[in-house]
């Protein structure tokens, strides 16, 4: 595990019981209402792999329309909360590292990761995408959604490393401070990166989030 991964692990394990507060922020409600409709529409009738599903906030929405949904996270504490989500009885929850996705998860024609891509170190992006695409059929629909710079009002950047990764300090309810790798890729950066993996790349800027969608190429 890298240092950033170890830090993430401790942070998300401890934060799991009250993680969902991020979905109660008043300024996010319009975006959340839109995404709660849009994501199920995008994945209707598809076999979907969700990465870093956390406490399953988006899982519960995608489950309403997907033909099959496998929701994964590497950290057991948020995953345990996700398993309790109403409406997810048909979802298969699996502990899986997004950087080492096992082939026995199956093959999918949809993939989603919410608030995850920002945590992928710049130098690990291509390997992460290669690992994901091993499990995707050509024509699979892929959606990544994440925080835009509005989130910096709550958590300003405190550090940038040699690879260009940026970091925030975040305090948990017990007062402990955690350094979290959090990147804010631009549309141009995402499009350049994803062109190798997909076509019909569409970037959307919401008030609080960005979203990028594409159709997987045959690799
Ligand atoms: C910001 S949360 C996003 C949770 C959820 N997708 C959402 O949108 O609410 C990031 C998630 O990444 C998970 N995570 C951290 N490292 C991971 C890894 N290597 N593989 C998969 N998930 C990981 C954490 O457990 C946490 O649930």
PDB file of C-alpha atoms and ligand atoms in Angstrom:
ATOM      1  CA  UNK A   1       0.000   0.000   0.000  1.00  0.00           C
ATOM      2  CA  UNK A   2       1.239   3.517  -0.766  1.00  0.00           C
ATOM      3  CA  UNK A   3       1.329   6.132   1.987  1.00  0.00           C
ATOM      4  CA  UNK A   4      -1.701   7.867   0.404  1.00  0.00           C
ATOM      5  CA  UNK A   5      -3.631   4.558   0.414  1.00  0.00           C
ATOM      6  CA  UNK A   6      -2.845   3.920   4.067  1.00  0.00           C
ATOM      7  CA  UNK A   7      -4.029   7.414   4.952  1.00  0.00           C
ATOM      8  CA  UNK A   8      -7.237   6.944   2.907  1.00  0.00           C
ATOM      9  CA  UNK A   9      -7.910   3.612   4.561  1.00  0.00           C
ATOM     10  CA  UNK A  10      -7.822   4.987   8.095  1.00  0.00           C
ATOM     11  CA  UNK A  11      -9.812   8.048   7.109  1.00  0.00           C
ATOM     12  CA  UNK A  12     -12.719   6.317   5.330  1.00  0.00           C
ATOM     13  CA  UNK A  13     -12.926   3.471   7.859  1.00  0.00           C
ATOM     14  CA  UNK A  14     -13.373   5.960  10.696  1.00  0.00           C
ATOM     15  CA  UNK A  15     -15.665   8.289   8.744  1.00  0.00           C
ATOM     16  CA  UNK A  16     -18.108   5.609   7.566  1.00  0.00           C
ATOM     17  CA  UNK A  17     -20.797   6.056  10.291  1.00  0.00           C
ATOM     18  CA  UNK A  18     -21.376   9.706   9.345  1.00  0.00           C
ATOM     19  CA  UNK A  19     -20.067   9.797   5.767  1.00  0.00           C
ATOM     20  CA  UNK A  20     -23.554  10.444   4.362  1.00  0.00           C
ATOM     21  CA  UNK A  21     -23.542  13.997   5.760  1.00  0.00           C
ATOM     22  CA  UNK A  22     -21.961  14.964   2.409  1.00  0.00           C
ATOM     23  CA  UNK A  23     -25.353  14.311   0.820  1.00  0.00           C
ATOM     24  CA  UNK A  24     -27.196  16.615   3.209  1.00  0.00           C
ATOM     25  CA  UNK A  25     -25.390  19.844   2.301  1.00  0.00           C
ATOM     26  CA  UNK A  26     -28.103  22.272   1.131  1.00  0.00           C
ATOM     27  CA  UNK A  27     -26.026  23.642  -1.771  1.00  0.00           C
ATOM     28  CA  UNK A  28     -25.677  20.127  -3.232  1.00  0.00           C
ATOM     29  CA  UNK A  29     -29.370  19.212  -3.299  1.00  0.00           C
ATOM     30  CA  UNK A  30     -30.070  20.296  -6.875  1.00  0.00           C
ATOM     31  CA  UNK A  31     -27.094  18.354  -8.260  1.00  0.00           C
ATOM     32  CA  UNK A  32     -27.945  15.311  -6.157  1.00  0.00           C
ATOM     33  CA  UNK A  33     -31.540  15.317  -7.400  1.00  0.00           C
ATOM     34  CA  UNK A  34     -30.273  15.500 -10.996  1.00  0.00           C
ATOM     35  CA  UNK A  35     -27.715  12.709 -10.539  1.00  0.00           C
ATOM     36  CA  UNK A  36     -30.257  10.520  -8.734  1.00  0.00           C
ATOM     37  CA  UNK A  37     -32.254  10.509 -11.979  1.00  0.00           C
ATOM     38  CA  UNK A  38     -29.432  10.662 -14.479  1.00  0.00           C
ATOM     39  CA  UNK A  39     -27.345   7.745 -13.196  1.00  0.00           C
ATOM     40  CA  UNK A  40     -30.191   5.188 -13.200  1.00  0.00           C
ATOM     41  CA  UNK A  41     -31.133   6.408 -16.698  1.00  0.00           C
ATOM     42  CA  UNK A  42     -27.578   5.909 -17.928  1.00  0.00           C
ATOM     43  CA  UNK A  43     -27.307   2.377 -16.552  1.00  0.00           C
ATOM     44  CA  UNK A  44     -30.827   1.126 -17.300  1.00  0.00           C
ATOM     45  CA  UNK A  45     -30.766  -2.551 -18.254  1.00  0.00           C
ATOM     46  CA  UNK A  46     -26.974  -2.790 -17.960  1.00  0.00           C
ATOM     47  CA  UNK A  47     -24.668  -5.026 -15.965  1.00  0.00           C
ATOM     48  CA  UNK A  48     -22.818  -2.498 -13.846  1.00  0.00           C
ATOM     49  CA  UNK A  49     -19.650  -2.561 -11.780  1.00  0.00           C
ATOM     50  CA  UNK A  50     -19.469   0.165  -9.150  1.00  0.00           C
ATOM     51  CA  UNK A  51     -16.062   1.040  -7.744  1.00  0.00           C
ATOM     52  CA  UNK A  52     -15.417   2.550  -4.315  1.00  0.00           C
ATOM     53  CA  UNK A  53     -19.149   2.478  -3.576  1.00  0.00           C
ATOM     54  CA  UNK A  54     -18.617   3.650   0.003  1.00  0.00           C
ATOM     55  CA  UNK A  55     -21.821   3.615   2.014  1.00  0.00           C
ATOM     56  CA  UNK A  56     -23.832   2.906  -1.133  1.00  0.00           C
ATOM     57  CA  UNK A  57     -25.485   6.252  -1.707  1.00  0.00           C
ATOM     58  CA  UNK A  58     -25.320   5.941  -5.524  1.00  0.00           C
ATOM     59  CA  UNK A  59     -25.634   2.163  -5.370  1.00  0.00           C
ATOM     60  CA  UNK A  60     -29.208   2.490  -4.122  1.00  0.00           C
ATOM     61  CA  UNK A  61     -30.116   4.661  -7.133  1.00  0.00           C
ATOM     62  CA  UNK A  62     -28.329   2.627  -9.806  1.00  0.00           C
ATOM     63  CA  UNK A  63     -29.864  -0.565  -8.364  1.00  0.00           C
ATOM     64  CA  UNK A  64     -33.321   0.694  -9.400  1.00  0.00           C
ATOM     65  CA  UNK A  65     -32.542   0.341 -13.106  1.00  0.00           C
ATOM     66  CA  UNK A  66     -29.482  -1.884 -13.609  1.00  0.00           C
ATOM     67  CA  UNK A  67     -29.945  -5.435 -14.789  1.00  0.00           C
ATOM     68  CA  UNK A  68     -27.130  -6.494 -12.437  1.00  0.00           C
ATOM     69  CA  UNK A  69     -25.067  -4.427 -10.047  1.00  0.00           C
ATOM     70  CA  UNK A  70     -21.833  -5.439  -8.339  1.00  0.00           C
ATOM     71  CA  UNK A  71     -20.799  -2.756  -5.864  1.00  0.00           C
ATOM     72  CA  UNK A  72     -17.251  -2.810  -4.546  1.00  0.00           C
ATOM     73  CA  UNK A  73     -15.131  -0.956  -2.032  1.00  0.00           C
ATOM     74  CA  UNK A  74     -11.754  -1.799  -0.537  1.00  0.00           C
ATOM     75  CA  UNK A  75     -12.600  -0.649   2.959  1.00  0.00           C
ATOM     76  CA  UNK A  76     -14.896  -2.878   4.932  1.00  0.00           C
ATOM     77  CA  UNK A  77     -16.480  -0.248   7.219  1.00  0.00           C
ATOM     78  CA  UNK A  78     -18.306   1.788   4.512  1.00  0.00           C
ATOM     79  CA  UNK A  79     -19.156  -1.417   2.665  1.00  0.00           C
ATOM     80  CA  UNK A  80     -20.916  -2.714   5.798  1.00  0.00           C
ATOM     81  CA  UNK A  81     -23.133   0.396   5.757  1.00  0.00           C
ATOM     82  CA  UNK A  82     -23.793  -0.045   2.024  1.00  0.00           C
ATOM     83  CA  UNK A  83     -25.095  -3.568   2.622  1.00  0.00           C
ATOM     84  CA  UNK A  84     -27.805  -2.058   4.871  1.00  0.00           C
ATOM     85  CA  UNK A  85     -29.174   0.295   2.185  1.00  0.00           C
ATOM     86  CA  UNK A  86     -32.842  -0.285   1.421  1.00  0.00           C
ATOM     87  CA  UNK A  87     -33.466  -1.376  -2.163  1.00  0.00           C
ATOM     88  CA  UNK A  88     -30.151  -3.177  -2.571  1.00  0.00           C
ATOM     89  CA  UNK A  89     -31.138  -6.815  -1.948  1.00  0.00           C
ATOM     90  CA  UNK A  90     -30.255  -7.725  -5.526  1.00  0.00           C
ATOM     91  CA  UNK A  91     -26.880  -5.940  -5.381  1.00  0.00           C
ATOM     92  CA  UNK A  92     -23.782  -8.066  -4.943  1.00  0.00           C
ATOM     93  CA  UNK A  93     -21.414  -6.289  -2.555  1.00  0.00           C
ATOM     94  CA  UNK A  94     -17.754  -7.268  -2.735  1.00  0.00           C
ATOM     95  CA  UNK A  95     -14.637  -6.019  -1.049  1.00  0.00           C
ATOM     96  CA  UNK A  96     -12.290  -5.165  -3.904  1.00  0.00           C
ATOM     97  CA  UNK A  97      -9.335  -2.853  -4.391  1.00  0.00           C
ATOM     98  CA  UNK A  98     -10.037  -0.546  -7.339  1.00  0.00           C
ATOM     99  CA  UNK A  99      -6.347  -0.859  -8.279  1.00  0.00           C
ATOM    100  CA  UNK A 100      -6.458  -4.668  -8.380  1.00  0.00           C
ATOM    101  CA  UNK A 101      -9.937  -5.623  -9.509  1.00  0.00           C
ATOM    102  CA  UNK A 102     -10.229  -9.414  -9.607  1.00  0.00           C
ATOM    103  CA  UNK A 103     -11.370 -10.985 -12.866  1.00  0.00           C
ATOM    104  CA  UNK A 104     -13.909 -13.120 -11.010  1.00  0.00           C
ATOM    105  CA  UNK A 105     -16.078 -10.011 -10.518  1.00  0.00           C
ATOM    106  CA  UNK A 106     -17.310 -10.755 -14.037  1.00  0.00           C
ATOM    107  CA  UNK A 107     -17.677  -8.776 -17.231  1.00  0.00           C
ATOM    108  CA  UNK A 108     -19.768  -5.621 -17.407  1.00  0.00           C
ATOM    109  CA  UNK A 109     -21.354  -3.223 -19.858  1.00  0.00           C
ATOM    110  CA  UNK A 110     -21.469  -0.392 -17.332  1.00  0.00           C
ATOM    111  CA  UNK A 111     -19.116   1.073 -14.725  1.00  0.00           C
ATOM    112  CA  UNK A 112     -19.543   3.846 -12.205  1.00  0.00           C
ATOM    113  CA  UNK A 113     -17.389   5.530  -9.593  1.00  0.00           C
ATOM    114  CA  UNK A 114     -18.653   8.436  -7.523  1.00  0.00           C
ATOM    115  CA  UNK A 115     -16.224  10.704  -5.682  1.00  0.00           C
ATOM    116  CA  UNK A 116     -13.415   8.243  -6.360  1.00  0.00           C
ATOM    117  CA  UNK A 117     -11.402   9.452  -9.328  1.00  0.00           C
ATOM    118  CA  UNK A 118     -10.232  12.502  -7.347  1.00  0.00           C
ATOM    119  CA  UNK A 119      -8.469  10.115  -4.951  1.00  0.00           C
ATOM    120  CA  UNK A 120      -6.571   8.271  -7.686  1.00  0.00           C
ATOM    121  CA  UNK A 121      -2.975   9.526  -7.756  1.00  0.00           C
ATOM    122  CA  UNK A 122      -2.029  11.135 -11.073  1.00  0.00           C
ATOM    123  CA  UNK A 123       0.673   8.499 -11.599  1.00  0.00           C
ATOM    124  CA  UNK A 124      -1.830   5.641 -11.027  1.00  0.00           C
ATOM    125  CA  UNK A 125      -4.609   6.824 -13.363  1.00  0.00           C
ATOM    126  CA  UNK A 126      -3.630   4.815 -16.433  1.00  0.00           C
ATOM    127  CA  UNK A 127      -3.051   1.593 -14.466  1.00  0.00           C
ATOM    128  CA  UNK A 128      -6.386   2.098 -12.678  1.00  0.00           C
ATOM    129  CA  UNK A 129      -8.194   2.500 -16.022  1.00  0.00           C
ATOM    130  CA  UNK A 130      -6.397  -0.477 -17.563  1.00  0.00           C
ATOM    131  CA  UNK A 131      -7.477  -2.644 -14.616  1.00  0.00           C
ATOM    132  CA  UNK A 132     -11.068  -1.479 -14.899  1.00  0.00           C
ATOM    133  CA  UNK A 133     -11.248  -1.960 -18.659  1.00  0.00           C
ATOM    134  CA  UNK A 134     -10.151  -5.605 -18.340  1.00  0.00           C
ATOM    135  CA  UNK A 135     -13.657  -6.135 -16.928  1.00  0.00           C
ATOM    136  CA  UNK A 136     -15.567  -4.059 -19.486  1.00  0.00           C
ATOM    137  CA  UNK A 137     -17.083  -5.083 -22.788  1.00  0.00           C
ATOM    138  CA  UNK A 138     -16.556  -2.800 -25.790  1.00  0.00           C
ATOM    139  CA  UNK A 139     -19.505  -0.427 -25.778  1.00  0.00           C
ATOM    140  CA  UNK A 140     -19.724  -0.373 -21.973  1.00  0.00           C
ATOM    141  CA  UNK A 141     -20.907   2.944 -20.563  1.00  0.00           C
ATOM    142  CA  UNK A 142     -18.536   4.421 -17.988  1.00  0.00           C
ATOM    143  CA  UNK A 143     -19.372   7.326 -15.676  1.00  0.00           C
ATOM    144  CA  UNK A 144     -17.086   9.047 -13.170  1.00  0.00           C
ATOM    145  CA  UNK A 145     -18.532  11.807 -11.029  1.00  0.00           C
ATOM    146  CA  UNK A 146     -16.627  13.884  -8.515  1.00  0.00           C
ATOM    147  CA  UNK A 147     -16.305  17.101  -6.559  1.00  0.00           C
ATOM    148  CA  UNK A 148     -15.376  20.264  -8.384  1.00  0.00           C
ATOM    149  CA  UNK A 149     -13.372  23.122  -6.859  1.00  0.00           C
ATOM    150  CA  UNK A 150     -16.356  24.347  -4.831  1.00  0.00           C
ATOM    151  CA  UNK A 151     -15.321  21.667  -2.318  1.00  0.00           C
ATOM    152  CA  UNK A 152     -12.074  23.604  -1.721  1.00  0.00           C
ATOM    153  CA  UNK A 153     -14.066  26.143   0.287  1.00  0.00           C
ATOM    154  CA  UNK A 154     -14.452  23.484   2.989  1.00  0.00           C
ATOM    155  CA  UNK A 155     -11.044  21.857   2.526  1.00  0.00           C
ATOM    156  CA  UNK A 156      -8.344  24.062   0.993  1.00  0.00           C
ATOM    157  CA  UNK A 157      -5.322  22.407  -0.557  1.00  0.00           C
ATOM    158  CA  UNK A 158      -2.358  22.233   1.788  1.00  0.00           C
ATOM    159  CA  UNK A 159       0.216  20.418  -0.293  1.00  0.00           C
ATOM    160  CA  UNK A 160       1.189  19.438  -3.841  1.00  0.00           C
ATOM    161  CA  UNK A 161       3.621  16.603  -4.440  1.00  0.00           C
ATOM    162  CA  UNK A 162       6.173  16.108  -7.213  1.00  0.00           C
ATOM    163  CA  UNK A 163       3.695  14.150  -9.365  1.00  0.00           C
ATOM    164  CA  UNK A 164       1.153  16.981  -9.138  1.00  0.00           C
ATOM    165  CA  UNK A 165      -1.173  15.335  -6.629  1.00  0.00           C
ATOM    166  CA  UNK A 166      -2.861  17.740  -4.244  1.00  0.00           C
ATOM    167  CA  UNK A 167      -3.760  17.119  -0.604  1.00  0.00           C
ATOM    168  CA  UNK A 168      -6.271  18.373   1.938  1.00  0.00           C
ATOM    169  CA  UNK A 169      -6.307  18.111   5.732  1.00  0.00           C
ATOM    170  CA  UNK A 170      -9.628  16.874   7.039  1.00  0.00           C
ATOM    171  CA  UNK A 171     -10.834  16.616  10.601  1.00  0.00           C
ATOM    172  CA  UNK A 172     -13.051  13.763  11.754  1.00  0.00           C
ATOM    173  CA  UNK A 173     -15.624  13.943  14.528  1.00  0.00           C
ATOM    174  CA  UNK A 174     -13.141  12.681  17.144  1.00  0.00           C
ATOM    175  CA  UNK A 175     -10.850  15.637  16.352  1.00  0.00           C
ATOM    176  CA  UNK A 176      -8.251  13.534  14.511  1.00  0.00           C
ATOM    177  CA  UNK A 177      -6.654  15.176  11.463  1.00  0.00           C
ATOM    178  CA  UNK A 178      -6.149  13.227   8.222  1.00  0.00           C
ATOM    179  CA  UNK A 179      -4.180  14.080   5.105  1.00  0.00           C
ATOM    180  CA  UNK A 180      -6.260  13.110   2.068  1.00  0.00           C
ATOM    181  CA  UNK A 181      -5.074  12.994  -1.550  1.00  0.00           C
ATOM    182  CA  UNK A 182      -7.709  14.899  -3.529  1.00  0.00           C
ATOM    183  CA  UNK A 183      -7.165  15.942  -7.145  1.00  0.00           C
ATOM    184  CA  UNK A 184      -9.261  18.296  -9.241  1.00  0.00           C
ATOM    185  CA  UNK A 185      -8.648  17.264 -12.859  1.00  0.00           C
ATOM    186  CA  UNK A 186      -9.658  19.635 -15.620  1.00  0.00           C
ATOM    187  CA  UNK A 187     -11.957  18.678 -18.487  1.00  0.00           C
ATOM    188  CA  UNK A 188      -8.983  18.780 -20.887  1.00  0.00           C
ATOM    189  CA  UNK A 189      -6.948  16.500 -18.611  1.00  0.00           C
ATOM    190  CA  UNK A 190      -9.782  13.979 -18.380  1.00  0.00           C
ATOM    191  CA  UNK A 191     -10.526  13.995 -22.097  1.00  0.00           C
ATOM    192  CA  UNK A 192      -6.837  13.498 -22.952  1.00  0.00           C
ATOM    193  CA  UNK A 193      -6.533  10.635 -20.481  1.00  0.00           C
ATOM    194  CA  UNK A 194      -9.758   8.868 -21.441  1.00  0.00           C
ATOM    195  CA  UNK A 195      -9.306   9.118 -25.223  1.00  0.00           C
ATOM    196  CA  UNK A 196      -7.169   5.959 -25.039  1.00  0.00           C
ATOM    197  CA  UNK A 197     -10.004   4.049 -23.371  1.00  0.00           C
ATOM    198  CA  UNK A 198     -13.225   5.417 -24.764  1.00  0.00           C
ATOM    199  CA  UNK A 199     -15.131   7.405 -27.320  1.00  0.00           C
ATOM    200  CA  UNK A 200     -18.103   9.766 -27.208  1.00  0.00           C
ATOM    201  CA  UNK A 201     -16.495  11.397 -24.156  1.00  0.00           C
ATOM    202  CA  UNK A 202     -18.863  13.898 -22.565  1.00  0.00           C
ATOM    203  CA  UNK A 203     -17.928  16.197 -19.707  1.00  0.00           C
ATOM    204  CA  UNK A 204     -20.596  17.923 -17.598  1.00  0.00           C
ATOM    205  CA  UNK A 205     -20.046  20.698 -15.100  1.00  0.00           C
ATOM    206  CA  UNK A 206     -22.658  20.761 -12.339  1.00  0.00           C
ATOM    207  CA  UNK A 207     -22.690  23.340  -9.565  1.00  0.00           C
ATOM    208  CA  UNK A 208     -20.749  21.167  -7.116  1.00  0.00           C
ATOM    209  CA  UNK A 209     -19.593  18.200  -9.168  1.00  0.00           C
ATOM    210  CA  UNK A 210     -18.065  17.279 -12.491  1.00  0.00           C
ATOM    211  CA  UNK A 211     -19.101  14.203 -14.405  1.00  0.00           C
ATOM    212  CA  UNK A 212     -17.437  12.488 -17.313  1.00  0.00           C
ATOM    213  CA  UNK A 213     -19.116   9.763 -19.369  1.00  0.00           C
ATOM    214  CA  UNK A 214     -17.795   7.693 -22.246  1.00  0.00           C
ATOM    215  CA  UNK A 215     -18.320   4.527 -24.206  1.00  0.00           C
ATOM    216  CA  UNK A 216     -15.571   1.910 -23.792  1.00  0.00           C
ATOM    217  CA  UNK A 217     -13.493   1.130 -26.870  1.00  0.00           C
ATOM    218  CA  UNK A 218     -12.407  -2.366 -27.779  1.00  0.00           C
ATOM    219  CA  UNK A 219      -8.857  -2.355 -26.371  1.00  0.00           C
TER     220      UNK A 219
HETATM  221  C1  LIG B   1     -15.253   9.739  -1.188  1.00  0.00           C
HETATM  222  S1  LIG B   1     -15.677   8.086  -0.863  1.00  0.00           S
HETATM  223  C2  LIG B   1     -16.881   7.775  -2.152  1.00  0.00           C
HETATM  224  C3  LIG B   1     -17.948   6.819  -1.725  1.00  0.00           C
HETATM  225  C4  LIG B   1     -19.110   6.688  -2.709  1.00  0.00           C
HETATM  226  N1  LIG B   1     -18.673   6.275  -4.022  1.00  0.00           N
HETATM  227  C5  LIG B   1     -19.867   7.976  -2.831  1.00  0.00           C
HETATM  228  O1  LIG B   1     -19.867   8.589  -3.921  1.00  0.00           O
HETATM  229  O2  LIG B   1     -20.496   8.386  -1.852  1.00  0.00           O
HETATM  230  C6  LIG B   1     -14.270   7.208  -1.427  1.00  0.00           C
HETATM  231  C7  LIG B   1     -14.358   5.718  -1.209  1.00  0.00           C
HETATM  232  O3  LIG B   1     -13.194   5.085  -1.727  1.00  0.00           O
HETATM  233  C8  LIG B   1     -12.968   3.926  -0.971  1.00  0.00           C
HETATM  234  N2  LIG B   1     -11.613   3.451  -1.241  1.00  0.00           N
HETATM  235  C9  LIG B   1     -10.447   3.920  -0.762  1.00  0.00           C
HETATM  236  N3  LIG B   1      -9.421   3.253  -1.293  1.00  0.00           N
HETATM  237  C10 LIG B   1      -9.950   2.340  -2.145  1.00  0.00           C
HETATM  238  C11 LIG B   1      -9.397   1.373  -3.031  1.00  0.00           C
HETATM  239  N4  LIG B   1      -8.075   1.202  -3.136  1.00  0.00           N
HETATM  240  N5  LIG B   1     -10.241   0.629  -3.770  1.00  0.00           N
HETATM  241  C12 LIG B   1     -11.582   0.799  -3.673  1.00  0.00           C
HETATM  242  N6  LIG B   1     -12.160   1.689  -2.850  1.00  0.00           N
HETATM  243  C13 LIG B   1     -11.352   2.464  -2.112  1.00  0.00           C
HETATM  244  C14 LIG B   1     -13.225   4.377   0.448  1.00  0.00           C
HETATM  245  O4  LIG B   1     -13.500   3.303   1.302  1.00  0.00           O
HETATM  246  C15 LIG B   1     -14.454   5.276   0.237  1.00  0.00           C
HETATM  247  O5  LIG B   1     -15.628   4.535   0.435  1.00  0.00           O
END
